[in-house]
Short mmCIF file of C-alpha atoms and ligand atoms in Angstrom, two decimals:
data_model
loop_
_atom_site.label_atom_id
_atom_site.label_comp_id
_atom_site.label_asym_id
_atom_site.label_seq_id
_atom_site.Cartn_x
_atom_site.Cartn_y
_atom_site.Cartn_z
CA MET A 70 68.17 212.42 86.07
CA VAL A 71 66.36 210.38 83.50
CA VAL A 72 68.41 208.67 80.77
CA GLY A 73 66.47 208.00 77.57
CA THR A 74 63.77 210.25 76.20
CA GLY A 75 61.45 207.61 74.72
CA TYR A 76 57.87 207.85 75.91
CA VAL A 77 58.60 206.28 79.25
CA GLY A 78 61.70 208.40 79.98
CA LEU A 79 60.29 211.68 78.74
CA VAL A 80 56.94 211.30 80.38
CA THR A 81 58.56 210.23 83.72
CA GLY A 82 61.11 213.10 83.58
CA THR A 83 58.45 215.72 82.67
CA CYS A 84 55.97 214.53 85.33
CA LEU A 85 58.63 214.31 88.03
CA ALA A 86 59.52 217.93 87.20
CA ASP A 87 55.82 218.75 87.43
CA LEU A 88 55.91 217.42 91.00
CA GLY A 89 58.52 220.04 91.81
CA ASN A 90 61.81 218.11 91.25
CA PHE A 91 64.74 219.34 89.25
CA VAL A 92 65.14 216.89 86.39
CA THR A 93 67.78 216.49 83.65
CA CYS A 94 66.76 214.30 80.74
CA VAL A 95 69.65 212.74 78.85
CA ASP A 96 69.66 211.42 75.33
CA SER A 97 72.49 210.79 72.88
CA ASP A 98 70.32 211.86 69.92
CA LEU A 99 71.26 215.49 69.38
CA GLU A 100 68.47 216.14 66.90
CA LYS A 101 65.95 214.98 69.45
CA LEU A 102 67.45 217.21 72.09
CA LYS A 103 67.09 220.20 69.81
CA VAL A 104 63.41 219.44 69.32
CA LEU A 105 62.93 219.03 73.12
CA GLU A 106 64.69 222.28 73.93
CA GLU A 107 62.13 224.00 71.74
CA CYS A 108 59.46 222.54 74.10
CA LYS A 109 58.33 220.13 71.42
CA SER A 110 57.67 216.44 71.95
CA PRO A 111 59.38 214.12 69.42
CA PHE A 112 56.25 211.88 69.50
CA TYR A 113 52.56 212.55 69.94
CA GLU A 114 51.30 212.12 73.50
CA PRO A 115 48.30 214.12 74.65
CA GLY A 116 49.16 216.76 77.27
CA LEU A 117 52.92 216.27 77.11
CA GLU A 118 53.95 219.40 75.20
CA GLU A 119 52.19 221.81 77.56
CA ARG A 120 53.89 220.16 80.58
CA LEU A 121 57.22 220.16 78.79
CA LYS A 122 56.89 223.89 78.24
CA ARG A 123 55.76 224.61 81.78
CA ASN A 124 58.65 222.79 83.41
CA ILE A 125 61.32 224.07 80.93
CA ASP A 126 60.11 227.61 81.45
CA ALA A 127 60.20 227.07 85.30
CA GLY A 128 63.81 225.87 85.01
CA ARG A 129 62.93 222.45 86.51
CA LEU A 130 63.48 220.45 83.27
CA THR A 131 66.70 220.54 81.27
CA PHE A 132 68.18 218.38 78.49
CA THR A 133 71.69 217.22 77.81
CA SER A 134 73.53 214.53 75.88
CA SER A 135 75.85 213.60 78.72
CA ILE A 136 75.16 212.13 82.14
CA ARG A 137 78.35 213.99 83.33
CA ASP A 138 76.77 217.43 83.21
CA THR A 139 74.67 217.24 86.39
CA PHE A 140 76.01 213.97 87.77
CA GLN A 141 77.43 215.34 91.01
CA GLU A 142 74.29 217.08 92.17
CA THR A 143 71.92 214.25 91.13
CA ASP A 144 70.62 211.79 93.76
CA ILE A 145 68.47 209.48 91.71
CA PHE A 146 69.22 208.28 88.20
CA PHE A 147 66.48 206.59 86.17
CA ASN A 148 67.64 204.34 83.34
CA ALA A 149 64.79 204.44 80.85
CA VAL A 150 66.54 203.52 77.58
CA GLY A 151 64.95 201.07 75.10
CA THR A 152 65.13 197.28 75.34
CA PRO A 153 64.12 196.30 71.79
CA PRO A 154 63.40 192.60 70.93
CA GLN A 155 66.03 190.59 69.09
CA GLU A 156 65.23 187.82 66.55
CA SER A 157 65.19 185.25 69.31
CA GLY A 158 62.61 187.13 71.37
CA GLU A 159 65.21 188.04 73.93
CA SER A 160 65.41 191.75 74.91
CA ASP A 161 68.45 193.63 73.67
CA LEU A 162 69.95 195.00 76.90
CA SER A 163 72.98 196.67 75.31
CA TYR A 164 71.58 200.18 75.79
CA VAL A 165 70.72 199.47 79.41
CA TYR A 166 74.22 198.13 80.21
CA SER A 167 75.90 200.91 78.32
CA VAL A 168 74.18 203.47 80.62
CA VAL A 169 75.09 201.31 83.65
CA ASN A 170 78.77 201.17 82.77
CA GLU A 171 78.85 204.87 81.92
CA PHE A 172 77.22 205.60 85.25
CA PHE A 173 79.89 203.69 87.22
CA ASP A 174 82.73 205.13 85.05
CA VAL A 175 81.62 208.66 85.80
CA TYR A 176 81.03 207.91 89.50
CA LYS A 177 84.67 206.66 89.72
CA GLU A 178 86.21 209.40 87.56
CA LEU A 179 84.53 212.12 89.60
CA GLY A 180 85.62 210.49 92.87
CA CYS A 181 82.03 210.52 94.16
CA GLN A 182 81.48 209.41 97.72
CA ASP A 183 77.90 210.50 98.31
CA PHE A 184 74.89 208.09 98.12
CA LYS A 185 73.28 207.74 94.76
CA ILE A 186 70.49 205.56 93.47
CA LEU A 187 70.45 203.86 90.12
CA VAL A 188 66.88 202.95 89.14
CA THR A 189 65.95 200.68 86.23
CA LYS A 190 62.75 201.96 84.64
CA SER A 191 63.18 200.11 81.36
CA THR A 192 61.42 196.69 81.18
CA VAL A 193 64.29 194.26 81.78
CA PRO A 194 64.43 190.50 82.31
CA VAL A 195 64.49 189.12 85.80
CA GLY A 196 68.10 188.97 86.91
CA THR A 197 69.19 192.23 85.27
CA GLY A 198 69.18 194.14 88.61
CA GLN A 199 71.34 191.43 90.14
CA GLU A 200 73.68 191.71 87.10
CA ILE A 201 73.91 195.48 87.68
CA ILE A 202 74.88 194.79 91.26
CA SER A 203 77.72 192.52 90.08
CA ILE A 204 78.89 195.25 87.65
CA ARG A 205 78.84 197.76 90.58
CA ASP A 206 80.81 195.40 92.69
CA SER A 207 83.38 194.97 89.97
CA TYR A 208 84.04 198.72 90.14
CA GLY A 209 84.72 198.38 93.89
CA ILE A 210 81.63 200.50 94.62
CA SER A 211 79.54 199.48 97.68
CA ASP A 212 75.84 199.24 98.35
CA ASP A 213 76.28 202.21 100.72
CA GLN A 214 77.52 204.34 97.81
CA VAL A 215 75.20 203.26 94.99
CA ALA A 216 72.02 201.32 95.52
CA ILE A 217 70.32 199.41 92.75
CA VAL A 218 66.54 199.72 92.42
CA SER A 219 63.91 198.35 90.02
CA ASN A 220 60.91 200.58 89.43
CA PRO A 221 58.90 199.27 86.47
CA GLU A 222 56.62 201.55 84.55
CA PHE A 223 52.98 200.76 83.99
CA LEU A 224 52.11 203.84 81.76
CA ARG A 225 50.15 203.37 78.58
CA GLU A 226 50.85 205.31 75.45
CA GLY A 227 48.13 207.79 74.66
CA THR A 228 47.20 208.20 78.31
CA ALA A 229 50.69 208.34 79.81
CA ILE A 230 50.41 211.63 81.66
CA TYR A 231 47.13 210.62 83.29
CA ASP A 232 48.61 207.21 84.14
CA PHE A 233 51.70 208.85 85.76
CA PHE A 234 49.54 210.88 88.15
CA HIS A 235 46.92 208.17 88.77
CA PRO A 236 48.84 204.90 88.92
CA ASP A 237 47.09 201.76 90.28
CA ARG A 238 50.33 201.01 92.17
CA ILE A 239 53.93 201.91 92.33
CA VAL A 240 56.43 199.07 92.56
CA ILE A 241 59.92 199.58 93.91
CA GLY A 242 62.30 196.66 94.33
CA SER A 243 65.63 196.70 96.15
CA SER A 244 67.50 195.04 98.97
CA ASN A 245 68.66 198.49 100.13
CA GLU A 246 66.13 199.85 102.64
CA LYS A 247 67.56 203.42 102.43
CA ALA A 248 67.06 203.46 98.66
CA LEU A 249 63.52 202.20 99.05
CA ASP A 250 62.80 205.04 101.51
CA VAL A 251 64.21 207.67 99.06
CA ALA A 252 62.34 206.27 96.09
CA GLN A 253 59.13 206.13 98.19
CA GLU A 254 59.67 209.76 99.18
CA LEU A 255 60.05 210.82 95.60
CA TYR A 256 56.60 209.35 94.78
CA SER A 257 55.12 210.61 98.05
CA PRO A 258 52.81 213.23 96.36
CA LEU A 259 51.11 210.27 94.62
CA TYR A 260 51.34 208.05 97.67
CA ARG A 261 49.52 210.70 99.70
CA SER A 262 46.73 210.57 97.15
CA GLU A 263 46.25 206.94 98.17
CA THR A 264 48.39 205.19 95.49
CA PRO A 265 49.66 201.94 97.03
CA ILE A 266 53.42 201.56 97.02
CA VAL A 267 54.70 198.00 96.96
CA ARG A 268 58.23 197.52 98.31
CA THR A 269 59.67 194.27 97.24
CA SER A 270 62.82 192.44 95.99
CA LEU A 271 64.60 193.35 92.75
CA GLN A 272 63.53 190.08 91.12
CA THR A 273 59.90 190.33 92.15
CA SER A 274 59.72 193.90 90.91
CA GLU A 275 61.26 192.95 87.59
CA LEU A 276 58.90 189.99 87.06
CA SER A 277 55.82 191.93 88.12
CA LYS A 278 56.00 194.04 85.03
CA TYR A 279 56.23 191.06 82.67
CA ALA A 280 53.52 189.23 84.61
CA SER A 281 51.16 192.25 84.35
CA ASN A 282 51.74 192.79 80.62
CA ALA A 283 51.49 189.08 79.87
CA PHE A 284 48.19 188.83 81.77
CA LEU A 285 46.70 191.81 79.93
CA ALA A 286 47.82 190.29 76.59
CA THR A 287 46.19 187.05 77.70
CA LYS A 288 42.90 188.83 78.30
CA ILE A 289 43.07 190.26 74.77
CA SER A 290 43.89 186.97 73.08
CA PHE A 291 41.16 185.28 75.11
CA ILE A 292 38.45 187.77 74.07
CA ASN A 293 39.71 187.68 70.45
CA GLU A 294 39.16 183.91 70.44
CA MET A 295 35.75 184.36 71.97
CA ALA A 296 35.00 186.89 69.16
CA ASN A 297 36.03 184.29 66.56
CA LEU A 298 33.84 181.73 68.25
CA CYS A 299 30.92 184.19 68.33
CA GLU A 300 31.15 184.61 64.64
CA LEU A 301 30.79 180.87 64.18
CA MET A 302 28.00 180.52 66.74
CA GLY A 303 26.01 183.57 65.87
CA ALA A 304 26.59 185.04 69.39
CA ASP A 305 27.58 188.69 70.12
CA VAL A 306 30.99 189.28 71.56
CA SER A 307 30.19 192.79 72.74
CA ASP A 308 27.54 191.32 75.11
CA ILE A 309 29.98 188.55 76.09
CA SER A 310 32.56 191.21 77.10
CA LYS A 311 29.97 193.07 79.07
CA ILE A 312 28.68 190.01 80.84
CA MET A 313 32.18 188.75 81.71
CA GLY A 314 33.26 192.22 82.76
CA MET A 315 30.40 192.47 85.29
CA ASP A 316 32.10 189.77 87.28
CA GLY A 317 34.46 191.61 89.59
CA ARG A 318 36.78 188.65 89.63
CA ILE A 319 37.31 189.01 85.84
CA GLY A 320 37.23 192.77 85.53
CA LYS A 321 35.84 194.77 82.63
CA TYR A 322 39.09 196.10 81.21
CA PHE A 323 41.06 194.66 78.26
CA LEU A 324 38.12 192.63 76.99
CA HIS A 325 37.71 194.49 73.69
CA PRO A 326 38.27 192.25 70.71
CA GLY A 327 40.31 193.60 67.82
CA PRO A 328 42.88 192.80 65.15
CA GLY A 329 45.43 191.68 67.79
CA TYR A 330 47.55 193.73 70.18
CA GLY A 331 50.46 195.76 68.97
CA GLY A 332 52.74 198.43 70.28
CA SER A 333 56.19 198.40 71.77
CA CYS A 334 55.26 196.49 74.91
CA PHE A 335 52.91 193.47 74.76
CA PRO A 336 54.51 191.78 71.68
CA LYS A 337 58.06 192.41 73.08
CA ASP A 338 57.30 191.51 76.67
CA THR A 339 55.40 188.31 76.03
CA LYS A 340 58.13 187.08 73.69
CA ALA A 341 60.84 188.03 76.30
CA LEU A 342 58.96 186.20 79.08
CA VAL A 343 58.60 183.06 77.01
CA HIS A 344 62.28 183.25 76.10
CA LEU A 345 63.31 183.85 79.71
CA SER A 346 61.27 180.84 80.82
CA GLU A 347 62.77 178.62 78.09
CA LYS A 348 66.23 179.55 79.38
CA LEU A 349 65.19 178.31 82.78
CA GLY A 350 63.87 175.09 81.24
CA TYR A 351 60.21 176.00 81.82
CA ASP A 352 57.64 175.85 79.10
CA LEU A 353 55.32 178.83 79.61
CA LYS A 354 52.38 177.41 77.70
CA VAL A 355 49.68 180.00 78.32
CA VAL A 356 51.75 183.03 77.25
CA SER A 357 53.14 181.09 74.26
CA ALA A 358 49.59 180.43 73.10
CA VAL A 359 48.66 184.07 73.63
CA GLU A 360 51.33 185.03 71.13
CA VAL A 361 50.20 182.42 68.56
CA VAL A 362 46.60 183.61 68.83
CA ASN A 363 47.72 187.18 68.40
CA GLU A 364 49.69 186.52 65.28
CA SER A 365 46.81 184.79 63.62
CA GLN A 366 44.40 187.48 64.80
CA LYS A 367 46.42 190.13 63.01
CA LYS A 368 45.86 188.21 59.73
CA ARG A 369 42.29 187.10 60.32
CA VAL A 370 40.52 189.89 58.41
CA MET A 371 42.44 188.83 55.32
CA SER A 372 40.77 185.42 55.39
CA TYR A 373 37.42 187.15 55.08
CA VAL A 374 38.65 189.55 52.43
CA LEU A 375 40.12 186.77 50.30
CA ASP A 376 37.13 184.55 50.87
CA TYR A 377 34.75 187.30 49.69
CA PHE A 378 36.67 188.13 46.54
CA ASP A 379 37.41 184.50 45.64
CA HIS A 380 41.11 185.08 46.32
CA ASP A 381 41.44 187.69 43.64
CA ILE A 382 41.87 191.21 45.03
CA ALA A 383 44.37 192.43 42.39
CA GLY A 384 43.32 195.96 41.46
CA LYS A 385 40.72 196.27 44.23
CA THR A 386 41.09 199.30 46.49
CA PHE A 387 40.95 199.14 50.29
CA ALA A 388 40.44 202.15 52.52
CA LEU A 389 42.30 201.66 55.79
CA LEU A 390 41.13 203.76 58.73
CA GLY A 391 43.77 203.95 61.46
CA LEU A 392 47.47 203.03 61.29
CA SER A 393 48.74 203.52 64.84
CA PHE A 394 48.63 200.48 67.13
CA LYS A 395 45.99 202.22 69.31
CA PRO A 396 44.32 205.65 69.30
CA ASN A 397 46.00 208.84 70.59
CA THR A 398 49.50 207.89 69.55
CA ASP A 399 51.49 208.08 66.30
CA ASP A 400 53.30 204.82 67.22
CA VAL A 401 53.03 202.07 64.57
CA ARG A 402 55.34 199.55 66.15
CA GLU A 403 53.93 196.05 65.71
CA ALA A 404 50.63 197.68 64.62
CA SER A 405 48.13 195.28 63.03
CA SER A 406 47.66 197.79 60.24
CA LEU A 407 51.15 196.94 59.03
CA THR A 408 50.39 193.24 58.70
CA ILE A 409 47.09 194.01 56.91
CA ILE A 410 48.68 196.47 54.47
CA GLU A 411 51.53 194.01 53.76
CA LEU A 412 49.08 191.27 52.91
CA LEU A 413 46.77 193.49 50.74
CA LEU A 414 49.73 194.74 48.78
CA LYS A 415 51.11 191.21 48.41
CA TYR A 416 47.86 190.16 46.72
CA GLY A 417 48.05 193.15 44.34
CA ALA A 418 45.38 195.35 45.99
CA LYS A 419 45.59 199.15 46.37
CA VAL A 420 45.61 200.69 49.84
CA LYS A 421 44.54 204.19 50.67
CA ALA A 422 45.07 204.84 54.41
CA PHE A 423 44.14 207.65 56.74
CA ASP A 424 45.27 208.18 60.34
CA PRO A 425 44.84 211.36 62.40
CA GLU A 426 48.51 211.28 63.46
CA VAL A 427 50.50 208.86 61.30
CA LYS A 428 51.42 210.72 58.13
CA SER A 429 54.04 208.43 56.61
CA LEU A 430 55.02 204.71 56.62
CA THR A 431 58.53 204.46 55.29
CA GLN A 432 58.34 200.69 54.64
CA PHE A 433 55.56 201.16 52.03
CA GLU A 434 56.72 204.52 50.72
CA ASP A 435 58.06 203.13 47.44
CA ASN A 436 54.99 201.03 46.65
CA GLN A 437 52.76 202.75 44.10
CA ASN A 438 49.73 200.87 45.36
CA PHE A 439 50.03 202.53 48.82
CA SER A 440 49.16 206.07 49.74
CA ILE A 441 48.26 208.03 52.88
CA VAL A 442 45.52 210.45 52.32
CA SER A 443 44.20 213.36 54.41
CA ASP A 444 40.83 212.14 55.59
CA SER A 445 38.47 209.17 55.83
CA TYR A 446 36.33 210.31 52.92
CA GLU A 447 39.24 210.63 50.57
CA ALA A 448 40.30 207.10 51.58
CA ALA A 449 36.85 205.72 50.90
CA GLU A 450 36.51 207.35 47.43
CA LEU A 451 36.30 204.71 44.69
CA SER A 452 37.34 202.04 47.11
CA ASP A 453 35.81 198.55 47.37
CA ALA A 454 36.16 198.09 51.11
CA ILE A 455 36.77 200.04 54.25
CA ILE A 456 38.77 198.37 56.99
CA LEU A 457 38.52 200.16 60.34
CA VAL A 458 41.67 199.10 62.16
CA THR A 459 42.19 201.63 65.01
CA GLU A 460 39.36 203.04 67.01
CA TRP A 461 40.27 206.74 66.89
CA ASN A 462 37.31 208.88 68.10
CA THR A 463 37.11 210.60 64.69
CA PHE A 464 36.07 207.22 63.18
CA ARG A 465 33.14 206.96 65.62
CA GLU A 466 31.38 209.86 63.94
CA LEU A 467 31.69 209.06 60.28
CA ASP A 468 28.94 210.08 57.86
CA LEU A 469 28.31 206.51 56.69
CA ILE A 470 25.99 207.55 53.85
CA ARG A 471 28.53 209.98 52.48
CA LEU A 472 31.29 207.35 52.73
CA LYS A 473 29.27 204.73 50.94
CA ALA A 474 28.10 207.09 48.17
CA SER A 475 31.66 207.59 46.92
CA MET A 476 32.68 203.91 46.96
CA ASN A 477 32.49 201.19 44.34
CA HIS A 478 29.65 198.66 44.45
CA PRO A 479 29.41 196.43 46.42
CA SER A 480 30.82 198.45 49.34
CA LEU A 481 32.27 196.42 52.14
CA PHE A 482 32.92 197.63 55.69
CA PHE A 483 35.12 195.61 58.00
CA ASP A 484 34.84 196.99 61.50
CA LEU A 485 37.65 195.33 63.47
CA ARG A 486 37.02 197.33 66.62
CA ASN A 487 33.31 197.04 67.23
CA VAL A 488 32.85 200.78 66.62
CA TYR A 489 29.52 200.47 64.76
CA SER A 490 26.60 198.18 65.25
CA PRO A 491 26.07 195.77 62.37
CA GLU A 492 22.58 197.29 61.82
CA LYS A 493 23.95 200.79 61.45
CA LEU A 494 26.45 199.69 58.79
CA SER A 495 23.91 197.53 56.96
CA ASP A 496 21.37 200.39 57.03
CA ALA A 497 23.91 202.64 55.33
CA GLY A 498 24.13 200.06 52.55
CA PHE A 499 27.39 198.31 53.40
CA GLU A 500 28.16 194.61 53.07
CA THR A 501 29.10 194.40 56.74
CA TYR A 502 31.58 192.57 58.91
CA VAL A 503 31.80 193.51 62.60
CA ILE A 504 34.25 191.55 64.67
CA GLY A 505 32.59 188.97 66.83
CA ARG A 506 29.12 190.13 65.79
CA LYS A 507 28.40 189.87 62.15
CA LEU A 508 29.96 187.98 59.27
CA LEU A 509 29.60 189.17 55.63
CA SER A 510 26.36 187.64 54.44
CA SER A 511 28.13 185.80 51.64
CA SER A 512 31.07 184.68 53.73
CA GLN A 513 31.70 181.00 54.15
CA LYS A 514 32.45 180.17 57.69
CA ILE A 515 36.15 180.54 58.34
CA THR A 516 36.92 177.94 60.96
CA GLN A 517 40.67 177.97 60.76
CA ASN A 518 42.62 180.55 62.70
CA GLY A 519 44.03 183.14 60.30
C1 UGA B 845 50.80 198.56 77.80
C2 UGA B 845 50.25 198.40 79.19
O1 UGA B 845 48.84 198.63 79.19
C3 UGA B 845 50.91 199.41 80.18
O2 UGA B 845 50.43 199.20 81.56
C4 UGA B 845 52.39 199.21 80.17
O3 UGA B 845 53.09 200.19 80.98
C5 UGA B 845 52.88 199.41 78.71
O4 UGA B 845 52.24 198.47 77.89
C6 UGA B 845 54.41 199.18 78.71
O5 UGA B 845 54.81 198.04 78.99
O6 UGA B 845 55.17 200.17 78.56
P1 UGA B 845 50.44 200.24 75.76
O7 UGA B 845 51.26 199.23 74.94
O8 UGA B 845 50.79 201.64 75.71
O9 UGA B 845 50.48 199.80 77.36
O10 UGA B 845 48.91 200.19 75.31
P2 UGA B 845 47.61 199.34 75.76
O11 UGA B 845 46.51 200.28 75.97
O12 UGA B 845 47.86 198.34 76.76
O13 UGA B 845 47.28 198.60 74.36
C7 UGA B 845 48.15 197.60 73.81
C8 UGA B 845 47.47 196.92 72.61
O14 UGA B 845 46.40 196.11 73.02
C9 UGA B 845 46.91 197.88 71.58
O15 UGA B 845 47.15 197.42 70.30
C10 UGA B 845 45.41 197.85 71.84
O16 UGA B 845 44.60 198.08 70.69
C11 UGA B 845 45.26 196.38 72.26
N1 UGA B 845 44.04 196.15 73.09
C12 UGA B 845 43.95 196.73 74.33
C13 UGA B 845 42.98 195.37 72.64
O17 UGA B 845 43.06 194.85 71.44
N2 UGA B 845 41.93 195.17 73.42
C14 UGA B 845 41.80 195.68 74.66
O18 UGA B 845 40.76 195.47 75.34
C15 UGA B 845 42.81 196.49 75.13
#
C-alpha cells in the first residue's frame, strides 16, 4: 500500500505494480481518486499514464480513500505524503504523523497480529523514524509486529519512471533485520539488474536524502556563481562546466547554470537541513550559502533588464518562455519564472508567457498585465524582450528570425539556460544575453549579486 498520490507516491505505487506486486494507492482527495480511476494522472509525468492504465487493467493497481480497505492483506505500507516547508524552514510533518497514527489505530482496531512494515518514503528530518518507533511503542505494539523502515526516494520529476527502474542506489534503513530482508526482496528485480542496495540505520538513511539533495543544490549554486564570474571576466561557463565535468572526481552532472534551482525538493530540503542543524546548535555554513546564492540567482536577470532599460520598464512587454521549474513537468513550485514574473509586474511591465504544459498561474490570474499564450511566437509578438527560463526541447528549435521579426526594436533575448550560442542569437538580430557567456553589449557590469 502506498499512502499519498503525489508524484513520489503515485510513481512508486505504479512502478511497484509494474514489477508484479498488488498495490493499493490511498489518498484522502476524492476528486483526485476519481481522476486516477479513469487511468489519468493528476499531474504531467512522461510515461506515467500508460503504466497506470496497464496496471489498473491488470487488476494490480487500485485506489481508495481509506487505509482500512486492504489493511489486513497488506504487508508493506509506504508513507509518501507531503512534507511541505513551514515559514521557519522546518518541514511540516503533520501529514506524515497523521498517517502513522491512523496506521497504528487500524492495526489495533483490527486486532492484527501478523508482521507489517511501515516504510517512510517522504523526505523527513533525521529522528522522525525514531519518533515513529516511540509512537508505535506507546500503542503497545512491538518491533516483531510492526517494523519501522526509512526508504528515501531519489526520483526526479520529469524522468521519474526511468529513475524508478534505473536507480543509482536503493537505501533502506532500519534496526529490524527481517524488515530489511523483506524490503530488499521487494526491490530484488532492480537489485538483480545490479542496482546497489545500501542497508543502514534509520538515521543514516534519513540524512542520506538531505545530504544528496543539498550536495546537488551546492553544485548548482557553485556553477551559477562561476557563470556570474564568467560574465565579469569574459570567460565561457559552458566550457568551464565541460572542463570541470571531465574530472571524474567532480562529475559532469548538475553543472548547468541557470536562473536558480526550484521545485518541491531542493529549496525545501536545503532549508530543512539548515533548520535541523540550527536546532542541534550547528551552523551549516555551506548549505546556508547555497540558499543565499540561489535566491539572488533567481532575481539576477532583473538586474540586467533594469540596467538596460534605465530602471523604467513600465509598459514594456516581456515574452517568457517556460514556466515550470524544469522541463517535462507542469510543476511550478518555487520556479524561478514566478520570481521573474512577480518582479516584472511590480515594475509595471507586461508579461506574455508560454509553457508546453503549464496553462494557468492562479497567483497572476487577476493581473491584466499577465497572460499565458499558446505558443512561443505569440508570446514574442510585439514584445521588447524574450526571457528563456526553462529549457523545454521545443525552445531549442525556435525559428529565431521569425521570432525577431514580430518583436519591437531593439529586440532583447535573455537565454538563462544556455540553449543558444551568443553568435546564433546575435546573427538573428537580437541584443543578446546568454548566462555565463555573453552580456548585453550596452550592459554595465553588474558586480553585486542580484
Ligand atoms: C531532485 C533530485 O534530483 C532527486 O534525486 C530527488 O529525488 C528529488 O529532488 C526529490 O527530493 O524528490 P527534482 O527536484 O525533480 O529532483 O529535479 P532536478 O532535476 O534535480 O532539478 C531541480 C532544479 O535544479 C530544477 O529547477 C533544475 O532546473 C535545476 N538544475 C538542475 C539546474 O539549474 N542545473 C543543473 O545542472 C541541474
